[in-house]
CSV table of C-alpha atoms in Angstrom, one decimal:
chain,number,residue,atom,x,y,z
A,870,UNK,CA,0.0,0.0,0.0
A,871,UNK,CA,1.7,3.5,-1.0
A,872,UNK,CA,0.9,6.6,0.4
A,873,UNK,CA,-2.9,8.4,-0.7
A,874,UNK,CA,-1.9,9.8,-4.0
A,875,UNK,CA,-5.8,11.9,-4.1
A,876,UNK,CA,-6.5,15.0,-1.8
A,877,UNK,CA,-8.1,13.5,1.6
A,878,UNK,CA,-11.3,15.7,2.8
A,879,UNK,CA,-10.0,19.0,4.0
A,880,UNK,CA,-10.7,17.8,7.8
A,881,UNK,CA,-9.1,14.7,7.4
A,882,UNK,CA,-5.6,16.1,5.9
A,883,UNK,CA,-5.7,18.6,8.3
A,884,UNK,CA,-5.5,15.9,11.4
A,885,UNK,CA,-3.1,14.1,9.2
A,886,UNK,CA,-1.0,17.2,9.3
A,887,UNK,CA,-1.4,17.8,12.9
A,888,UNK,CA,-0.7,14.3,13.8
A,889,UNK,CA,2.8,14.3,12.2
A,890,UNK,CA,3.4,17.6,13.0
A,891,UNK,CA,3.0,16.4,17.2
A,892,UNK,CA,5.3,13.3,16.3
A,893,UNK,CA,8.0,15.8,14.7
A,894,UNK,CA,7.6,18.3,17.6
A,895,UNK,CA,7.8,14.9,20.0
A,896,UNK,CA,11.0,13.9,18.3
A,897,UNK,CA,12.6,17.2,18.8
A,898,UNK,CA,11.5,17.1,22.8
A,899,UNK,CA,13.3,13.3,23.1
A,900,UNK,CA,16.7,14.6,22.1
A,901,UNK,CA,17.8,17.6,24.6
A,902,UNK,CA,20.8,17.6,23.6
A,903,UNK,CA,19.9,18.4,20.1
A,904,UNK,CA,17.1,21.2,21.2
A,905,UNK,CA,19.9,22.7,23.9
A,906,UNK,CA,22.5,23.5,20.9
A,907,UNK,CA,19.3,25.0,18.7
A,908,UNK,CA,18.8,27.0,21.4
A,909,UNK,CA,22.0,27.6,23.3
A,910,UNK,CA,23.9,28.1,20.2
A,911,UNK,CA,22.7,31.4,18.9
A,912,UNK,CA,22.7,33.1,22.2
A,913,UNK,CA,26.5,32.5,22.5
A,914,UNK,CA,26.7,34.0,19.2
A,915,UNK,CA,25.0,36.9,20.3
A,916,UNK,CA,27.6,37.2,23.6
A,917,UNK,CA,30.7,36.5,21.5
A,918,UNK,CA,29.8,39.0,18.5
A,919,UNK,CA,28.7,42.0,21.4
A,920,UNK,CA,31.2,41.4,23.9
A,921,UNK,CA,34.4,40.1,21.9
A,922,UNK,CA,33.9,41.6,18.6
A,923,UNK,CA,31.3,44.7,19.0
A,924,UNK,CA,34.0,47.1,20.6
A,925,UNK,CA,36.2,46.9,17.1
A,926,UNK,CA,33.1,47.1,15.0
A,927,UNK,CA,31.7,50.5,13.4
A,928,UNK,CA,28.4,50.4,12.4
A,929,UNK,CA,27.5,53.8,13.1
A,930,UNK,CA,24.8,52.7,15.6
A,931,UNK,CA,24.8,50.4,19.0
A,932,UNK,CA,26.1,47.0,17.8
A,933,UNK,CA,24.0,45.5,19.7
A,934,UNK,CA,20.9,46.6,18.2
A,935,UNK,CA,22.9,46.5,14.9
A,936,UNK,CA,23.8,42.4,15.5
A,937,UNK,CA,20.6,41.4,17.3
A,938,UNK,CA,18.5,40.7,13.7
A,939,UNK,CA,21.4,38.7,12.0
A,940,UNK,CA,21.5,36.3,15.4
A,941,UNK,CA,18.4,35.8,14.5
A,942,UNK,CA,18.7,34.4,10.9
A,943,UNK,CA,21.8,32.8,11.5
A,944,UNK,CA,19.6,30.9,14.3
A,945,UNK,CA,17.0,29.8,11.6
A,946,UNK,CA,19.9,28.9,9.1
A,947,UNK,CA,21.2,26.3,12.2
A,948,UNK,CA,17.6,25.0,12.5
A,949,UNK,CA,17.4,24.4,8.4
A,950,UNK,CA,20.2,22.6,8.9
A,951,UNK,CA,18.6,20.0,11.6
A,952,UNK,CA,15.3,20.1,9.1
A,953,UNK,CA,17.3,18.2,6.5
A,954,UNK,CA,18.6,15.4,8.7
A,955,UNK,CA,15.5,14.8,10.6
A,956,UNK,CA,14.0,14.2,6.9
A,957,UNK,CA,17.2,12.5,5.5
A,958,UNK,CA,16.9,10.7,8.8
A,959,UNK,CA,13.1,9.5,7.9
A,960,UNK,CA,14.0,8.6,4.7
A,961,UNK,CA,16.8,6.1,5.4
A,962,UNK,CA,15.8,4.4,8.5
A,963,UNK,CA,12.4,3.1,7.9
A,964,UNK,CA,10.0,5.5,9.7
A,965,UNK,CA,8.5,6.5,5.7
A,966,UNK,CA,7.7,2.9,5.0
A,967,UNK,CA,5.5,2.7,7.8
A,968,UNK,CA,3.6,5.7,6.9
A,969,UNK,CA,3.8,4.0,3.3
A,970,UNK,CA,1.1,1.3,5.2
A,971,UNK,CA,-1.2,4.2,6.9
A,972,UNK,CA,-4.2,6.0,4.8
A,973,UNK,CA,-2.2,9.6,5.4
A,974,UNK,CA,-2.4,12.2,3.2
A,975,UNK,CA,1.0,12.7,1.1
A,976,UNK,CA,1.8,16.1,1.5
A,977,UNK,CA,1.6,15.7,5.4
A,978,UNK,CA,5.1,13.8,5.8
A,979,UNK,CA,7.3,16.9,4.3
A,980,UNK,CA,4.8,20.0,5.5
A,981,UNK,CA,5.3,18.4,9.1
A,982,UNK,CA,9.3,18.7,9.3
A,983,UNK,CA,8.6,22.5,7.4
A,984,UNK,CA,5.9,23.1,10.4
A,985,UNK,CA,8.1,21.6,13.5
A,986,UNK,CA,10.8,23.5,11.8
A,987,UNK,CA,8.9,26.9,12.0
A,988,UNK,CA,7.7,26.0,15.4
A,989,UNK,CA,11.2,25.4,16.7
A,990,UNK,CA,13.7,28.7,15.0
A,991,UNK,CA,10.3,31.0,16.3
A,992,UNK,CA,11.4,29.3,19.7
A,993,UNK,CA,15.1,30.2,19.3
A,994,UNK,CA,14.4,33.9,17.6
A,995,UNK,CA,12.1,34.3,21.2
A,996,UNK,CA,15.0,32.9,23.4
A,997,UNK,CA,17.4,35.4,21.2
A,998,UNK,CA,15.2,38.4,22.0
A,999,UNK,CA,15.2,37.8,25.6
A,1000,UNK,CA,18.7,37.2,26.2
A,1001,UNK,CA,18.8,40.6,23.8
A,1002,UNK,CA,16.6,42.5,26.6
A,1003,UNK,CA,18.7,41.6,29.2
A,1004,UNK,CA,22.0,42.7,27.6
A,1005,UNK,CA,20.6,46.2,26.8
A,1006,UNK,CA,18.6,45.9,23.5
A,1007,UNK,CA,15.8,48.3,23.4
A,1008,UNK,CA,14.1,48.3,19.9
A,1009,UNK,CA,12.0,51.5,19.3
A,1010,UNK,CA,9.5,49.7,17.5
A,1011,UNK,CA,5.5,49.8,18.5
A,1012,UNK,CA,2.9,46.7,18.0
A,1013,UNK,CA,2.6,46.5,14.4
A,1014,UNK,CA,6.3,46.8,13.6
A,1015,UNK,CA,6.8,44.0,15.9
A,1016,UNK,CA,4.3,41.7,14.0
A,1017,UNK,CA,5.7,42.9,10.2
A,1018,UNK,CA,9.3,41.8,11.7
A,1019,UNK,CA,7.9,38.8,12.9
A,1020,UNK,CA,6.1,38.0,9.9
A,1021,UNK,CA,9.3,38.1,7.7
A,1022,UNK,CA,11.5,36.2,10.9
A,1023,UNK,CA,8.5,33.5,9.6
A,1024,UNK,CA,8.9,33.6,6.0
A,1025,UNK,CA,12.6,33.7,6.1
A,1026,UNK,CA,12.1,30.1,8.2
A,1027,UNK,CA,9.0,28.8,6.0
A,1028,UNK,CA,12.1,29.3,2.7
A,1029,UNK,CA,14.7,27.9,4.6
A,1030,UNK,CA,13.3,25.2,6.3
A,1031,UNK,CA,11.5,24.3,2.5
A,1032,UNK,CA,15.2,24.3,0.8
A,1033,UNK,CA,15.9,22.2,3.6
A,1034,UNK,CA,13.5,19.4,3.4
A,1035,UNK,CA,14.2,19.4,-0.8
A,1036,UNK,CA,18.4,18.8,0.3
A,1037,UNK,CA,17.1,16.2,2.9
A,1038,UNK,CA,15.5,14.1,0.3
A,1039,UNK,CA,18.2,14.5,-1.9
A,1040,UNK,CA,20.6,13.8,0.8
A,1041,UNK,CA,22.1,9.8,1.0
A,1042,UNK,CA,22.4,9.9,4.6
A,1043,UNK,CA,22.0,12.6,7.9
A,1044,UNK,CA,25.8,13.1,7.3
A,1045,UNK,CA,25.3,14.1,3.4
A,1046,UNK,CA,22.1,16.3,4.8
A,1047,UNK,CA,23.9,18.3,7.1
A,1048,UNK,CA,26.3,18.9,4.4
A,1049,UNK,CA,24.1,20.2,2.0
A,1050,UNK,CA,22.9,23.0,4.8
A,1051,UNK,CA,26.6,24.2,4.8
A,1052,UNK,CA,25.5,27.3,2.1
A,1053,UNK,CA,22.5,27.9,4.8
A,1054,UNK,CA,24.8,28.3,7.4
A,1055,UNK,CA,27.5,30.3,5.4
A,1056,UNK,CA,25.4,32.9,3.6
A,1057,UNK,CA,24.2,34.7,7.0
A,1058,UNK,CA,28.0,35.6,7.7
A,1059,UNK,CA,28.7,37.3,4.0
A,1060,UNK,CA,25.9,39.5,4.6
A,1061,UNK,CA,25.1,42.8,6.1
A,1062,UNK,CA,24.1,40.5,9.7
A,1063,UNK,CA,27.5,41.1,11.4
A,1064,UNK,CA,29.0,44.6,9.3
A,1065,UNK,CA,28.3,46.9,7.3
A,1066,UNK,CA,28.5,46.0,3.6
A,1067,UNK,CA,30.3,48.3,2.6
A,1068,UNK,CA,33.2,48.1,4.9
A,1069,UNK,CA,34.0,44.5,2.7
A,1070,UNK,CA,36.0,44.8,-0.7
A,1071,UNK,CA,34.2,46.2,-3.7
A,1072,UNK,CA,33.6,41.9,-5.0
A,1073,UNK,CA,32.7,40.8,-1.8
A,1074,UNK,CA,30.5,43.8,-1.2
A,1075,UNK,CA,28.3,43.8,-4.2
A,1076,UNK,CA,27.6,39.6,-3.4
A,1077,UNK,CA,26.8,40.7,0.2
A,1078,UNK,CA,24.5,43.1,-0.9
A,1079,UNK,CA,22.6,41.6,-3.6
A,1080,UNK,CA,22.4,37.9,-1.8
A,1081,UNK,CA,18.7,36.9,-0.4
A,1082,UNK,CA,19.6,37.2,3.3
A,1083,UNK,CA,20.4,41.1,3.6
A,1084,UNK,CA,17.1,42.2,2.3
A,1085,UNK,CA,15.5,40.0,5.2
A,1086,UNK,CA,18.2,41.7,7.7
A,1087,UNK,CA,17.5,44.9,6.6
A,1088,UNK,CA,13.6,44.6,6.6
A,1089,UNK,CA,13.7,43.0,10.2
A,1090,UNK,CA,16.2,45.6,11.3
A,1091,UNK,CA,14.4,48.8,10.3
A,1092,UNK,CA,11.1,47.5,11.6
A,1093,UNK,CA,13.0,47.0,14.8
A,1094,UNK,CA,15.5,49.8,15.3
A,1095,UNK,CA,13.8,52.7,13.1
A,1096,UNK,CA,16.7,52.4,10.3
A,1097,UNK,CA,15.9,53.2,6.4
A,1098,UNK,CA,14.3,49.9,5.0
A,1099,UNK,CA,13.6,51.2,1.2
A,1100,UNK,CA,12.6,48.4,-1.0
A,1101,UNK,CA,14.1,45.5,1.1
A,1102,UNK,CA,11.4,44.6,2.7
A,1103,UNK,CA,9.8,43.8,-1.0
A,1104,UNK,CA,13.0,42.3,-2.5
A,1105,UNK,CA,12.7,40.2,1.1
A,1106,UNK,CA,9.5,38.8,0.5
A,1107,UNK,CA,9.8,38.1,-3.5
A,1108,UNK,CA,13.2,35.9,-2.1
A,1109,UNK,CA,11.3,34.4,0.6
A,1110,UNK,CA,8.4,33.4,-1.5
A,1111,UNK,CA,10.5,32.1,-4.3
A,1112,UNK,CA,13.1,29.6,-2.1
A,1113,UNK,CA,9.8,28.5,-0.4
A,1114,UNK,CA,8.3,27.4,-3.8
A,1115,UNK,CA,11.5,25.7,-5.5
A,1116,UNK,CA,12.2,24.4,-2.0
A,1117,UNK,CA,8.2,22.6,-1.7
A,1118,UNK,CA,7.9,21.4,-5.7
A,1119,UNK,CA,11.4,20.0,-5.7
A,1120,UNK,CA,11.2,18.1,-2.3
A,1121,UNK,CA,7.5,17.1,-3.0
A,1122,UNK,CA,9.3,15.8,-6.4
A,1123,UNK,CA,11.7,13.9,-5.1
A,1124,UNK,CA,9.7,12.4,-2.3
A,1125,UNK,CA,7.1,11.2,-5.1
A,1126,UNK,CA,9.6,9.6,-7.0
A,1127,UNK,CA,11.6,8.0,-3.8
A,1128,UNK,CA,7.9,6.3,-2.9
A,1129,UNK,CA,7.1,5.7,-6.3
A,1130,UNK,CA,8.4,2.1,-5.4
């Protein structure tokens, strides 16, 4: 028996949804150790950049309110990166032949690693803020500027965490999966998250400038801190929407033809 290959009744996808989703969000609870470095990781980013690095960094504002929007991202990139094991992980050790058995709607076994996924980096990005509070950042932004920059923390997620399940089914094995996130991680860092643009070389600057994540930086940080956003928050959200396409029709792609068997 292979997976339901015709749309289930809106109610019933929707529980099959929900009940992988909980499984996915229970897997993530039963290894701590895991869920510790998701979390843990991105705050000691946070202390290194402001404390080691922020005194020999120029931004022309408080680094800390400068730095606080890229620890975010580089957060989410991290969780992308456990979002392709966990479904390279599925893949390879058995856990999709069983659903192969069940009457489950397709779609639910890759939207419920995109779903846990969102669930967990708006976890971290909450943990980030309040370690950020504590440490002296105090964003000038009122209600609605807090849900816009929230809003584009989730679509920068929903994109990554999409790309991600697409380079988990392509992936051989967890090791290959995590691999295939190392761009994720990398692009964060070559982008205006840590420094100014500007202060890199004229090749390295024009990349940094024109690459997906700095739009989303720039939107999050000028809803946040009052700074000039211009047309990134557009450019932000035609990048966002466009990785979270490629990144659903190539993984539902592969999927289909790895259960095509």
């Amino acid at each position: 028996m292979t997976l339901l290959a015709h749309p289930t009744p809106l109610r019933f996808a929707a529980r099959d949804h929900a009940a992988v989703t909980g499984r996915n969000l229970r897997r993530m609870l039963r290894s701590p150790d895991a869920l510790l470095m998701g979390l843990a990781l991105p705050v000691l980013l946070l202390v290194l950049f402001v404390y080691v690095f922020g005194g020999a960094i120029d931004t022309g504002t408080d680094y800390l309110n400068y730095v606080v929007p890229g620890i975010v991202l580089l957060s989410a990139s991290f969780g992308a990166a456990q979002t392709a094991v966990a479904v390279a992980s599925d893949m390879h050790r058995g856990i999709v032949d069983r659903f192969r058995s069940m009457p489950i709607a397709r779609s639910a076994v890759l939207t419920a690693h995109v779903v846990a996924s969102l669930v967990r980096n708006l976890a971290s990005t909450v943990v980030v803020f309040v370690v950020a509070a504590l440490m002296g950042f105090r964003p000038d932004a009122h209600l609605v500027e807090w849900v816009a920059a929230t809003g584009v923390i989730a679509l920068f997620v929903l994109a990554i965490s999409a790309v991600s399940a697409a380079l988990g089914m392509l992936a051989g094995n967890d090791e290959a999966a995590s691999g295939f996130t190392f761009l994720l991680l990398f692009l964060p860092y070559v982008s205006s998250a840590f420094v100014p643009p500007e202060t890199m070389p004229g090749w390295l600057r024009g990349f940094a400038e024109h690459q997906p994540v700095t739009p989303v930086i720039e939107t999050v940080r000028g809803l946040l801190t009052g700074t000039g956003i211009g047309s990134s928050a557009i450019v932000a959200i035609g990048w966002c929407a466009a990785f979270t396409a490629i990144g659903l029709v190539a993984a539902t792609a592969l999927f289909r033809q790895r259960t095509a068997r």
